[in-house]
Amino acid sequence: MFKFPSARGRDAEDDDRGPKGRARRETTPDDAADGPTAGHAGAMLSALFLVVFAIAVIVPWTVADSARQNTYAEAQALTEAFWAAGDLPETDALMVREALRDYTAFVADAEWEPMAEGRLDPAGWARLDTLRHALGELELKDREDVQARDAVDEQLTTVFAARRQRAVDAHAPLPFGVLVLTVVTGGLVLAFPMLSGARPRGRVRVTYGLMAVAMGVSVYLVFAINHTFTGPLGVGNDAFRTAQQEFARVP
């Protein structure tokens, strides 16, 4: 059966639909910690931090991966040159192999520390130049000896190319502005809840503390991988150590 709305119901409905009701809903203050403005600004700050963090991690990680492969390519070329030198006359073979040992030991021991500063030791270039010059001065008569020298020289060309790439990788840190943005946006993400009026209490403090720890680890990770050949995530000299072990097994 149809029922007419009561007077009280009509009055309440008119109050909600009338100008006073609309004004009351539209003028609700947006000063709460979880209000629309605070929520939108917090989401934008988080997105900005994630974008900067992704750039700060992906770029150095890609450079480090390429540098790691390049060091193994250089070490492999040194090993192949060591093998090829065995086909030279005995005296020349001993000279070339000793020079290869000396260069490999120099890179693994003395040169790795300067690479942390973004540069290669000029003495490494001098060792390679001396070896290449010595190869060109060898007096070889047999065709087999000439082919052996050419094989060594071909591998040295690969070593030179890999060394040049290693010099580029050593001097490829992130722009300073990216590091600053990482720290600033991370700090803003941590401070924004307080700035918007939130006051964590009780167990919420544990959640906030975990977020702060995660943010600190993220910023530390950016600085840790900023230099290709140093730090806990940097490229080590394992490839050249392996090459030294290979030299010891070559007859």
C-alpha positions as a printed NumPy array, in Angstrom:
array([[  0.   ,   0.   ,   0.   ],
       [  1.308,   3.419,  -0.933],
       [  2.263,   5.628,   2.017],
       [  2.706,   9.34 ,   1.966],
       [  5.927,  10.521,   3.493],
       [  5.558,  12.062,   6.859],
       [  6.099,  15.745,   7.378],
       [  9.217,  15.017,   9.386],
       [ 10.675,  12.907,   6.595],
       [  9.923,  15.576,   3.997],
       [ 11.531,  18.22 ,   6.141],
       [ 14.722,  16.126,   6.577],
       [ 14.892,  15.419,   2.848],
       [ 14.38 ,  19.064,   1.956],
       [ 17.068,  20.014,   4.44 ],
       [ 19.555,  17.655,   2.775],
       [ 18.636,  18.726,  -0.749],
       [ 18.211,  22.4  ,  -0.081],
       [ 20.838,  25.141,  -0.339],
       [ 21.743,  24.874,   3.323],
       [ 22.472,  21.144,   3.023],
       [ 24.627,  21.639,  -0.073],
       [ 26.535,  24.466,   1.551],
       [ 27.149,  22.347,   4.628],
       [ 28.568,  19.453,   2.567],
       [ 30.641,  21.652,   0.229],
       [ 32.289,  23.693,   2.956],
       [ 33.56 ,  20.728,   4.97 ],
       [ 37.139,  21.727,   6.008],
       [ 39.969,  19.67 ,   4.44 ],
       [ 42.394,  19.874,   7.337],
       [ 42.426,  16.203,   8.392],
       [ 45.602,  14.156,   8.093],
       [ 43.817,  11.804,   5.7  ],
       [ 41.912,  14.512,   3.842],
       [ 41.76 ,  14.669,   0.033],
       [ 44.505,  17.265,  -0.323],
       [ 46.866,  15.505,   2.07 ],
       [ 46.191,  12.144,   0.446],
       [ 46.825,  13.496,  -3.051],
       [ 50.003,  15.337,  -2.044],
       [ 51.322,  12.265,  -0.203],
       [ 50.7  ,  10.048,  -3.213],
       [ 52.486,  12.51 ,  -5.499],
       [ 55.504,  12.723,  -3.19 ],
       [ 55.71 ,   8.94 ,  -2.973],
       [ 55.516,   8.649,  -6.752],
       [ 58.253,  11.258,  -7.172],
       [ 60.525,   9.404,  -4.762],
       [ 59.93 ,   6.112,  -6.562],
       [ 60.793,   7.673,  -9.93 ],
       [ 64.023,   9.193,  -8.605],
       [ 64.901,   5.991,  -6.751],
       [ 64.344,   3.882,  -9.872],
       [ 66.664,   6.111, -11.898],
       [ 69.269,   6.136,  -9.134],
       [ 69.288,   2.325,  -8.92 ],
       [ 68.708,   1.108, -12.467],
       [ 71.344,   3.283, -14.153],
       [ 74.302,   2.331, -11.888],
       [ 73.123,  -1.291, -11.772],
       [ 73.182,  -1.451, -15.579],
       [ 76.635,   0.133, -15.685],
       [ 77.925,  -2.305, -13.055],
       [ 76.558,  -5.304, -14.937],
       [ 78.211,  -4.128, -18.162],
       [ 81.472,  -3.42 , -16.313],
       [ 81.457,  -6.895, -14.772],
       [ 81.093,  -8.522, -18.182],
       [ 83.798,  -6.256, -19.575],
       [ 86.307,  -7.224, -16.879],
       [ 85.765, -10.89 , -17.694],
       [ 86.236, -10.123, -21.404],
       [ 89.543,  -8.391, -20.621],
       [ 90.72 , -11.219, -18.392],
       [ 89.715, -13.806, -20.998],
       [ 91.682, -11.951, -23.678],
       [ 94.735, -11.961, -21.392],
       [ 94.364, -15.705, -20.913],
       [ 94.064, -16.319, -24.656],
       [ 97.125, -14.169, -25.282],
       [ 99.018, -16.186, -22.672],
       [ 98.105, -19.409, -24.474],
       [ 99.014, -17.998, -27.895],
       [102.413, -16.829, -26.625],
       [103.35 , -20.464, -26.068],
       [103.793, -20.908, -29.832],
       [106.522, -18.256, -29.968],
       [110.222, -19.121, -29.667],
       [111.046, -20.043, -26.101],
       [112.826, -16.821, -25.153],
       [110.141, -14.628, -26.688],
       [107.377, -16.725, -25.143],
       [108.875, -16.285, -21.682],
       [109.151, -12.52 , -22.182],
       [105.572, -12.125, -23.397],
       [104.1  , -14.341, -20.705],
       [106.012, -12.538, -17.98 ],
       [104.674,  -9.214, -19.269],
       [101.115, -10.596, -19.259],
       [101.542, -11.866, -15.698],
       [102.898,  -8.498, -14.625],
       [100.006,  -6.564, -16.183],
       [ 97.342,  -8.874, -14.76 ],
       [ 98.83 ,  -8.716, -11.261],
       [ 99.104,  -4.934, -11.539],
       [ 95.402,  -4.567, -12.421],
       [ 94.23 ,  -6.983,  -9.733],
       [ 96.375,  -5.512,  -6.946],
       [ 97.554,  -1.968,  -7.563],
       [ 94.992,  -0.518,  -9.965],
       [ 91.712,  -1.499,  -8.323],
       [ 91.998,   1.036,  -5.525],
       [ 92.535,   4.066,  -7.831],
       [ 89.503,   2.936,  -9.84 ],
       [ 87.386,   3.655,  -6.773],
       [ 88.287,   7.308,  -7.388],
       [ 87.087,   7.086, -10.991],
       [ 90.424,   6.773, -12.777],
       [ 92.845,   4.183, -14.103],
       [ 96.537,   4.172, -13.262],
       [ 98.614,   5.416, -16.235],
       [101.166,   2.721, -15.421],
       [ 98.735,   0.122, -16.759],
       [ 98.681,   1.774, -20.161],
       [102.483,   1.965, -20.11 ],
       [102.746,  -1.783, -19.49 ],
       [100.47 ,  -2.603, -22.433],
       [102.252,  -0.15 , -24.721],
       [105.612,  -1.654, -23.815],
       [104.364,  -5.167, -24.507],
       [102.871,  -4.234, -27.877],
       [106.082,  -2.46 , -28.871],
       [108.123,  -5.488, -27.831],
       [105.925,  -7.74 , -29.963],
       [106.519,  -5.543, -32.974],
       [110.288,  -5.727, -32.439],
       [110.461,  -9.524, -32.363],
       [112.663, -10.97 , -35.107],
       [110.68 , -13.924, -36.357],
       [111.567, -16.003, -39.4  ],
       [109.127, -18.898, -39.377],
       [105.601, -18.388, -40.58 ],
       [104.251, -20.219, -37.532],
       [106.044, -17.785, -35.227],
       [104.604, -14.819, -37.093],
       [101.125, -16.277, -36.812],
       [101.648, -16.806, -33.092],
       [102.726, -13.183, -32.654],
       [ 99.706, -11.99 , -34.64 ],
       [ 97.456, -14.093, -32.41 ],
       [ 98.929, -12.487, -29.298],
       [ 98.61 ,  -9.022, -30.829],
       [ 94.966,  -9.675, -31.721],
       [ 94.178, -10.545, -28.112],
       [ 96.047,  -7.455, -26.949],
       [ 93.769,  -5.362, -29.157],
       [ 90.825,  -6.799, -27.23 ],
       [ 92.584,  -6.005, -23.943],
       [ 93.119,  -2.389, -25.018],
       [ 89.437,  -2.02 , -25.967],
       [ 88.245,  -3.576, -22.707],
       [ 90.589,  -1.353, -20.718],
       [ 89.234,   1.766, -22.407],
       [ 85.704,   0.671, -21.548],
       [ 86.796,   0.017, -17.963],
       [ 88.067,   3.598, -17.792],
       [ 84.644,   4.844, -18.92 ],
       [ 82.819,   2.649, -16.404],
       [ 85.059,   3.802, -13.559],
       [ 84.15 ,   7.42 , -14.25 ],
       [ 80.383,   6.999, -14.61 ],
       [ 78.799,   8.058, -11.296],
       [ 75.283,   9.403, -10.983],
       [ 74.785,  13.147, -11.453],
       [ 74.99 ,  14.931,  -8.119],
       [ 71.464,  16.254,  -8.564],
       [ 70.02 ,  12.73 ,  -8.619],
       [ 71.653,  11.955,  -5.277],
       [ 70.307,  15.19 ,  -3.79 ],
       [ 66.811,  14.488,  -5.102],
       [ 66.909,  10.997,  -3.62 ],
       [ 67.716,  12.331,  -0.162],
       [ 65.291,  15.266,  -0.37 ],
       [ 62.308,  13.271,  -1.663],
       [ 62.971,  10.497,   0.85 ],
       [ 63.025,  13.042,   3.675],
       [ 59.809,  14.628,   2.43 ],
       [ 58.04 ,  11.272,   2.312],
       [ 59.038,  10.654,   5.938],
       [ 58.143,  14.145,   7.133],
       [ 54.887,  14.564,   5.216],
       [ 52.615,  12.648,   7.652],
       [ 53.77 ,  14.936,  10.467],
       [ 53.4  ,  18.049,   8.323],
       [ 49.848,  17.058,   7.403],
       [ 48.863,  16.709,  11.044],
       [ 49.265,  12.988,  11.684],
       [ 50.499,  12.031,  15.136],
       [ 51.365,   8.304,  15.227],
       [ 50.552,   6.627,  18.533],
       [ 50.796,   3.112,  19.867],
       [ 51.432,   0.387,  17.33 ],
       [ 51.245,   2.9  ,  14.474],
       [ 54.663,   4.125,  15.578],
       [ 56.095,   0.697,  14.755],
       [ 54.709,   0.956,  11.213],
       [ 56.144,   4.445,  10.831],
       [ 59.496,   3.247,  12.17 ],
       [ 59.586,   0.391,   9.661],
       [ 58.882,   2.847,   6.865],
       [ 61.741,   5.041,   8.071],
       [ 64.099,   2.057,   8.132],
       [ 63.051,   1.025,   4.614],
       [ 63.619,   4.587,   3.393],
       [ 67.065,   4.674,   4.983],
       [ 68.035,   1.368,   3.378],
       [ 66.823,   2.641,  -0.003],
       [ 68.917,   5.811,   0.216],
       [ 71.945,   3.802,   1.396],
       [ 71.542,   1.446,  -1.563],
       [ 71.654,   4.384,  -3.978],
       [ 74.945,   5.615,  -2.527],
       [ 76.362,   2.084,  -2.278],
       [ 76.019,   1.334,  -5.994],
       [ 76.947,   4.816,  -7.194],
       [ 80.58 ,   3.813,  -7.832],
       [ 81.103,   0.875, -10.157],
       [ 84.302,  -0.59 ,  -8.734],
       [ 83.966,   0.07 ,  -5.024],
       [ 81.537,  -0.525,  -2.183],
       [ 79.634,  -3.657,  -1.134],
       [ 77.89 ,  -3.92 ,  -4.507],
       [ 80.825,  -2.853,  -6.686],
       [ 82.571,  -4.958,  -9.313],
       [ 85.531,  -6.833,  -7.874],
       [ 88.779,  -8.064,  -9.396],
       [ 87.67 , -11.709,  -9.443],
       [ 88.096, -11.966, -13.218],
       [ 91.783, -11.079, -13.022],
       [ 92.34 , -13.385, -10.071],
       [ 90.851, -16.175, -12.155],
       [ 93.166, -15.266, -15.038],
       [ 96.171, -15.555, -12.723],
       [ 95.036, -19.039, -11.765],
       [ 94.661, -19.91 , -15.45 ],
       [ 98.242, -18.753, -16.114],
       [ 99.504, -21.203, -13.526],
       [ 97.807, -24.108, -15.36 ],
       [ 99.058, -23.224, -18.839],
       [101.934, -25.535, -19.898]])
